[in-house]
Short mmCIF file of C-alpha atoms and ligand atoms in Angstrom, two decimals:
data_model
loop_
_atom_site.label_atom_id
_atom_site.label_comp_id
_atom_site.label_asym_id
_atom_site.label_seq_id
_atom_site.Cartn_x
_atom_site.Cartn_y
_atom_site.Cartn_z
CA MET A 1 -200.06 -151.64 34.85
CA SER A 2 -199.65 -152.79 38.89
CA ALA A 3 -200.63 -155.81 39.24
CA GLN A 4 -201.79 -154.14 42.89
CA GLU A 5 -203.66 -150.62 41.64
CA LEU A 6 -203.75 -148.48 44.49
CA TYR A 7 -206.53 -145.50 43.47
CA GLU A 8 -207.20 -142.18 44.91
CA VAL A 9 -210.93 -141.15 45.81
CA TYR A 10 -212.10 -137.88 45.79
CA ALA A 11 -215.41 -136.54 46.60
CA ILE A 12 -215.96 -132.56 45.71
CA LYS A 13 -218.96 -130.87 46.94
CA TYR A 14 -220.97 -128.81 44.26
CA ALA A 15 -224.05 -127.92 45.81
CA THR A 16 -226.44 -128.24 48.44
CA ARG A 17 -229.96 -127.49 49.97
CA ASP A 18 -231.70 -127.26 53.75
CA ALA A 19 -233.92 -130.39 54.07
CA ARG A 20 -235.38 -132.21 57.31
CA ARG A 21 -235.54 -135.36 58.47
CA ALA A 22 -238.72 -136.04 57.98
CA ASP A 23 -237.81 -135.55 53.94
CA HIS A 24 -234.93 -138.28 54.10
CA PHE A 25 -237.14 -140.95 55.49
CA ILE A 26 -240.82 -142.95 54.69
CA GLY A 27 -243.14 -142.11 57.31
CA GLY A 28 -241.53 -138.92 58.13
CA ASP A 29 -239.67 -138.85 61.22
CA PRO A 30 -240.59 -138.57 65.09
CA HIS A 31 -238.08 -136.05 65.76
CA ASP A 32 -238.38 -134.22 62.74
CA ALA A 33 -235.48 -131.37 63.35
CA PRO A 34 -233.07 -129.98 60.19
CA MET A 35 -230.74 -132.31 57.60
CA PRO A 36 -229.23 -130.38 55.18
CA MET A 37 -228.53 -132.01 51.76
CA ASP A 38 -224.81 -131.86 50.65
CA TYR A 39 -224.14 -133.22 46.57
CA PHE A 40 -221.07 -134.90 45.75
CA VAL A 41 -219.01 -136.01 42.39
CA TRP A 42 -216.45 -138.35 42.74
CA VAL A 43 -213.01 -139.08 41.18
CA ALA A 44 -210.77 -142.12 41.50
CA ARG A 45 -207.94 -142.51 40.02
CA SER A 46 -204.74 -144.64 40.07
CA PRO A 47 -201.09 -144.37 37.99
CA SER A 48 -202.68 -145.30 34.85
CA HIS A 49 -206.41 -144.38 35.21
CA THR A 50 -208.89 -141.29 36.12
CA PHE A 51 -212.38 -142.23 36.67
CA VAL A 52 -214.31 -139.85 37.10
CA ILE A 53 -218.33 -140.94 38.77
CA ASP A 54 -221.46 -138.71 38.96
CA THR A 55 -221.68 -135.10 36.44
CA GLY A 56 -223.62 -133.22 39.11
CA PHE A 57 -225.79 -130.95 37.76
CA THR A 58 -225.97 -127.16 36.00
CA LYS A 59 -226.01 -123.79 37.67
CA PRO A 60 -229.55 -123.70 35.79
CA VAL A 61 -230.78 -126.92 37.10
CA ALA A 62 -229.97 -125.94 40.51
CA ASP A 63 -232.37 -122.67 40.28
CA ALA A 64 -235.04 -124.11 39.04
CA ARG A 65 -234.80 -126.61 41.46
CA LYS A 66 -234.04 -124.30 43.74
CA ARG A 67 -230.39 -126.11 45.41
CA VAL A 68 -228.07 -124.62 46.34
CA HIS A 69 -225.49 -125.01 43.38
CA LEU A 70 -221.29 -123.54 45.09
CA ARG A 71 -219.86 -124.49 42.24
CA CYS A 72 -219.53 -125.85 38.86
CA PRO A 73 -218.53 -129.81 39.63
CA VAL A 74 -216.52 -130.17 36.41
CA GLU A 75 -214.87 -127.12 36.12
CA SER A 76 -213.68 -128.19 40.08
CA LEU A 77 -211.87 -131.49 39.30
CA LYS A 78 -208.91 -128.92 37.85
CA LEU A 79 -208.57 -128.42 41.33
CA ILE A 80 -207.13 -131.75 41.70
CA GLY A 81 -205.65 -131.51 38.56
CA VAL A 82 -208.17 -133.27 36.78
CA ASP A 83 -208.64 -132.16 33.29
CA PRO A 84 -212.54 -132.30 31.80
CA VAL A 85 -211.24 -132.46 28.12
CA ALA A 86 -208.66 -135.54 28.94
CA VAL A 87 -210.85 -137.65 31.08
CA LYS A 88 -211.75 -140.77 29.11
CA ASP A 89 -214.11 -142.58 31.40
CA VAL A 90 -217.01 -141.82 33.50
CA ILE A 91 -219.30 -143.86 35.86
CA GLN A 92 -222.91 -143.19 35.42
CA THR A 93 -224.55 -144.34 39.30
CA HIS A 94 -227.74 -143.78 37.61
CA LEU A 95 -229.47 -140.73 35.77
CA HIS A 96 -231.29 -139.16 37.93
CA TYR A 97 -230.73 -135.01 37.75
CA ASP A 98 -227.54 -134.80 40.18
CA HIS A 99 -225.34 -137.35 38.85
CA VAL A 100 -226.41 -136.32 35.03
CA GLY A 101 -226.26 -132.98 34.31
CA ASN A 102 -222.87 -131.81 32.75
CA PHE A 103 -222.03 -134.99 31.09
CA ASP A 104 -221.92 -132.60 27.44
CA LYS A 105 -217.94 -131.60 29.86
CA PHE A 106 -216.27 -134.96 28.90
CA PRO A 107 -215.64 -134.48 24.74
CA ASN A 108 -213.69 -137.17 25.03
CA ALA A 109 -215.67 -139.62 27.69
CA THR A 110 -216.57 -143.10 27.44
CA PHE A 111 -219.34 -143.55 29.88
CA HIS A 112 -220.54 -146.44 31.91
CA LEU A 113 -223.82 -147.36 32.70
CA GLN A 114 -226.43 -150.34 33.84
CA GLU A 115 -228.43 -151.19 30.84
CA LYS A 116 -231.16 -151.13 33.05
CA GLU A 117 -230.93 -147.94 34.53
CA MET A 118 -231.02 -146.16 30.43
CA GLN A 119 -234.69 -149.05 30.27
CA TYR A 120 -235.74 -147.13 33.68
CA ALA A 121 -235.05 -143.47 32.33
CA THR A 122 -236.34 -143.96 28.77
CA GLY A 123 -239.22 -146.67 30.27
CA ARG A 124 -243.41 -146.89 30.81
CA TYR A 125 -242.96 -144.80 34.53
CA VAL A 126 -241.28 -141.37 33.98
CA ARG A 127 -244.54 -140.18 32.55
CA TYR A 128 -244.98 -140.03 36.88
CA GLU A 129 -244.31 -137.36 38.22
CA LYS A 130 -243.06 -139.05 41.60
CA ILE A 131 -240.60 -141.01 39.24
CA GLY A 132 -240.17 -138.51 36.24
CA HIS A 133 -239.19 -135.86 38.65
CA SER A 134 -235.80 -137.62 39.50
CA PHE A 135 -234.79 -137.10 35.88
CA GLU A 136 -233.89 -133.62 33.92
CA VAL A 137 -235.49 -135.11 30.38
CA ASP A 138 -232.98 -132.98 28.46
CA ASP A 139 -229.84 -135.40 30.34
CA ILE A 140 -231.50 -138.81 28.86
CA VAL A 141 -231.88 -137.23 25.37
CA GLY A 142 -228.22 -136.26 26.30
CA MET A 143 -227.45 -139.85 26.51
CA VAL A 144 -229.43 -141.43 24.42
CA ARG A 145 -228.03 -139.46 20.89
CA LEU A 146 -224.18 -140.46 23.01
CA ASN A 147 -225.33 -143.95 22.82
CA TYR A 148 -226.06 -143.05 18.89
CA LYS A 149 -222.21 -141.92 19.03
CA GLY A 150 -220.82 -145.31 20.81
CA ARG A 151 -219.56 -143.27 23.82
CA VAL A 152 -222.28 -145.33 26.15
CA GLU A 153 -220.53 -148.86 27.37
CA PHE A 154 -223.67 -150.94 29.03
CA TYR A 155 -223.75 -153.64 31.75
CA ASP A 156 -225.68 -156.44 32.43
CA GLY A 157 -223.90 -156.58 36.41
CA SER A 158 -220.53 -155.93 38.17
CA ALA A 159 -217.97 -155.89 36.42
CA GLU A 160 -214.04 -155.20 37.03
CA LEU A 161 -213.14 -151.32 35.33
CA ALA A 162 -209.31 -151.56 35.61
CA ASP A 163 -207.45 -153.70 38.02
CA GLY A 164 -208.78 -152.74 41.62
CA LEU A 165 -212.21 -151.10 40.47
CA TRP A 166 -215.05 -152.43 40.27
CA ILE A 167 -218.78 -151.59 39.34
CA HIS A 168 -221.55 -153.40 41.20
CA PRO A 169 -225.23 -152.74 40.70
CA ALA A 170 -227.64 -152.44 43.70
CA PRO A 171 -231.28 -150.87 42.65
CA GLY A 172 -233.72 -149.57 44.22
CA HIS A 173 -234.28 -145.80 44.72
CA SER A 174 -233.40 -146.25 40.95
CA ALA A 175 -233.63 -149.47 38.68
CA GLY A 176 -229.59 -149.72 36.94
CA LEU A 177 -228.21 -148.05 40.44
CA GLN A 178 -224.84 -148.96 40.71
CA PHE A 179 -222.09 -148.22 42.80
CA VAL A 180 -218.09 -148.64 42.91
CA ARG A 181 -215.71 -150.05 44.69
CA CYS A 182 -211.98 -149.45 44.91
CA ARG A 183 -208.97 -150.67 46.09
CA THR A 184 -206.88 -147.45 48.12
CA ARG A 185 -203.32 -148.07 51.19
CA ARG A 186 -206.56 -148.00 53.72
CA GLY A 187 -207.83 -150.63 52.24
CA TRP A 188 -211.72 -150.93 49.74
CA VAL A 189 -213.49 -147.93 49.28
CA VAL A 190 -217.00 -148.01 47.95
CA VAL A 191 -218.41 -145.01 46.50
CA ALA A 192 -221.94 -145.79 47.14
CA SER A 193 -223.55 -143.24 45.62
CA ASP A 194 -227.88 -143.26 46.25
CA VAL A 195 -227.11 -146.69 47.40
CA ALA A 196 -227.55 -145.01 50.66
CA HIS A 197 -228.60 -140.67 50.61
CA TYR A 198 -226.64 -140.85 54.53
CA TYR A 199 -224.95 -143.40 56.99
CA GLU A 200 -228.27 -143.22 59.46
CA HIS A 201 -230.08 -144.71 56.13
CA ILE A 202 -227.84 -147.90 55.99
CA SER A 203 -227.98 -147.88 59.93
CA SER A 204 -231.61 -148.17 60.71
CA LEU A 205 -232.17 -149.18 57.79
CA ARG A 206 -235.17 -146.85 57.40
CA PRO A 207 -236.00 -146.27 53.57
CA PHE A 208 -235.47 -143.31 51.61
CA THR A 209 -238.47 -140.87 49.93
CA THR A 210 -237.15 -141.32 46.19
CA LEU A 211 -237.14 -145.18 45.46
CA VAL A 212 -238.86 -148.24 42.82
CA HIS A 213 -238.22 -150.58 44.77
CA VAL A 214 -238.50 -150.95 48.64
CA GLY A 215 -237.09 -153.98 49.62
CA GLU A 216 -234.05 -153.60 47.41
CA MET A 217 -233.02 -150.41 48.36
CA LEU A 218 -233.18 -152.61 52.29
CA ASP A 219 -230.96 -154.57 50.63
CA GLY A 220 -228.73 -152.38 49.59
CA TYR A 221 -228.52 -150.68 52.92
CA ARG A 222 -227.67 -154.13 54.38
CA ARG A 223 -225.25 -155.18 51.73
CA LEU A 224 -222.89 -151.84 52.54
CA GLY A 225 -223.86 -152.70 56.07
CA LYS A 226 -221.56 -155.71 55.83
CA MET A 227 -219.20 -154.86 53.74
CA MET A 228 -218.37 -152.05 56.80
CA ALA A 229 -218.36 -154.45 59.12
CA LYS A 230 -215.71 -156.76 56.92
CA GLY A 231 -213.69 -152.69 56.57
CA ASP A 232 -214.70 -151.83 53.37
CA HIS A 233 -215.05 -147.70 54.23
CA VAL A 234 -218.82 -146.94 52.47
CA VAL A 235 -219.31 -143.71 51.21
CA PRO A 236 -222.90 -142.51 51.84
CA GLY A 237 -224.33 -140.50 48.58
CA HIS A 238 -225.56 -136.52 50.32
CA ASP A 239 -224.10 -137.12 53.85
CA PRO A 240 -222.56 -133.65 55.06
CA GLU A 241 -220.69 -136.17 57.15
CA VAL A 242 -218.80 -137.02 54.63
CA MET A 243 -216.55 -133.88 54.62
CA LYS A 244 -215.94 -133.76 58.50
CA ARG A 245 -215.40 -137.48 58.41
CA HIS A 246 -212.67 -137.12 55.66
CA PRO A 247 -209.58 -134.94 55.49
CA PRO A 248 -209.87 -132.32 53.22
CA ALA A 249 -207.07 -132.61 49.64
CA ARG A 250 -205.36 -129.93 49.96
CA PRO A 251 -205.73 -127.36 53.43
CA ASP A 252 -207.33 -125.33 51.03
CA LEU A 253 -209.89 -127.39 50.38
CA GLU A 254 -211.23 -127.66 53.34
CA GLY A 255 -215.36 -128.35 53.10
CA ILE A 256 -215.14 -128.54 49.14
CA VAL A 257 -212.77 -131.29 48.15
CA ALA A 258 -212.50 -134.28 50.61
CA ARG A 259 -209.43 -137.42 50.34
CA LEU A 260 -211.53 -140.48 50.92
CA ASP A 261 -208.63 -143.30 50.68
ZN1 ZN B 1 -228.42 -138.21 44.31
#
């Protein structure tokens, strides 16, 4: 491994849904208008490591929740030459249904998770529909089973998983949410996942509608804003702008796989 490992970073869009601005801000929005939501998984790859970041949801879950499933996120890894069977490391930013489905399609991976997220997803508050509806219980049971097999690596704070690739907790939207920061040829790329759903959350500091703690969520937005001001390239978790602001990984992958590094 070189001392200055550089990562290629990809966003793969696997689903979408129509939504309105009022869906995405607490208190609604005075100029309600369409604000569709895209769903992604991400890959950070260096000469010596491949990290898959989140695993998306399945077609049956998409149908049940009325999301438009465009492609299997795990099958789509093959578009950039990643074989899911060979993947050794999956970073779970959190355990919401749109980030942790398909975990069973990585038979040889270790899953990297903040311990607080497992405690949250198996804890007292999931009895409330407002909290529990963000999880698929079968996914959570699946992660518990993986833990019994020694395949979940838990963290309580930041960690450098490989040279130039960090995870950092940033709760608010979920109790054990984390983001990924990796060194690339154009500087640090921050895969924010749901620390910010849209660029507009960071710029406006208006909170998203699914959350555990509004102050922590706003702290997360401000932290991302500070990183952007320093020159980091911050990529929010659900913004269709991601595909517009970044080039496709190959011309034939326009609108499907964006290159973030
Ligand atoms: Zn999400």
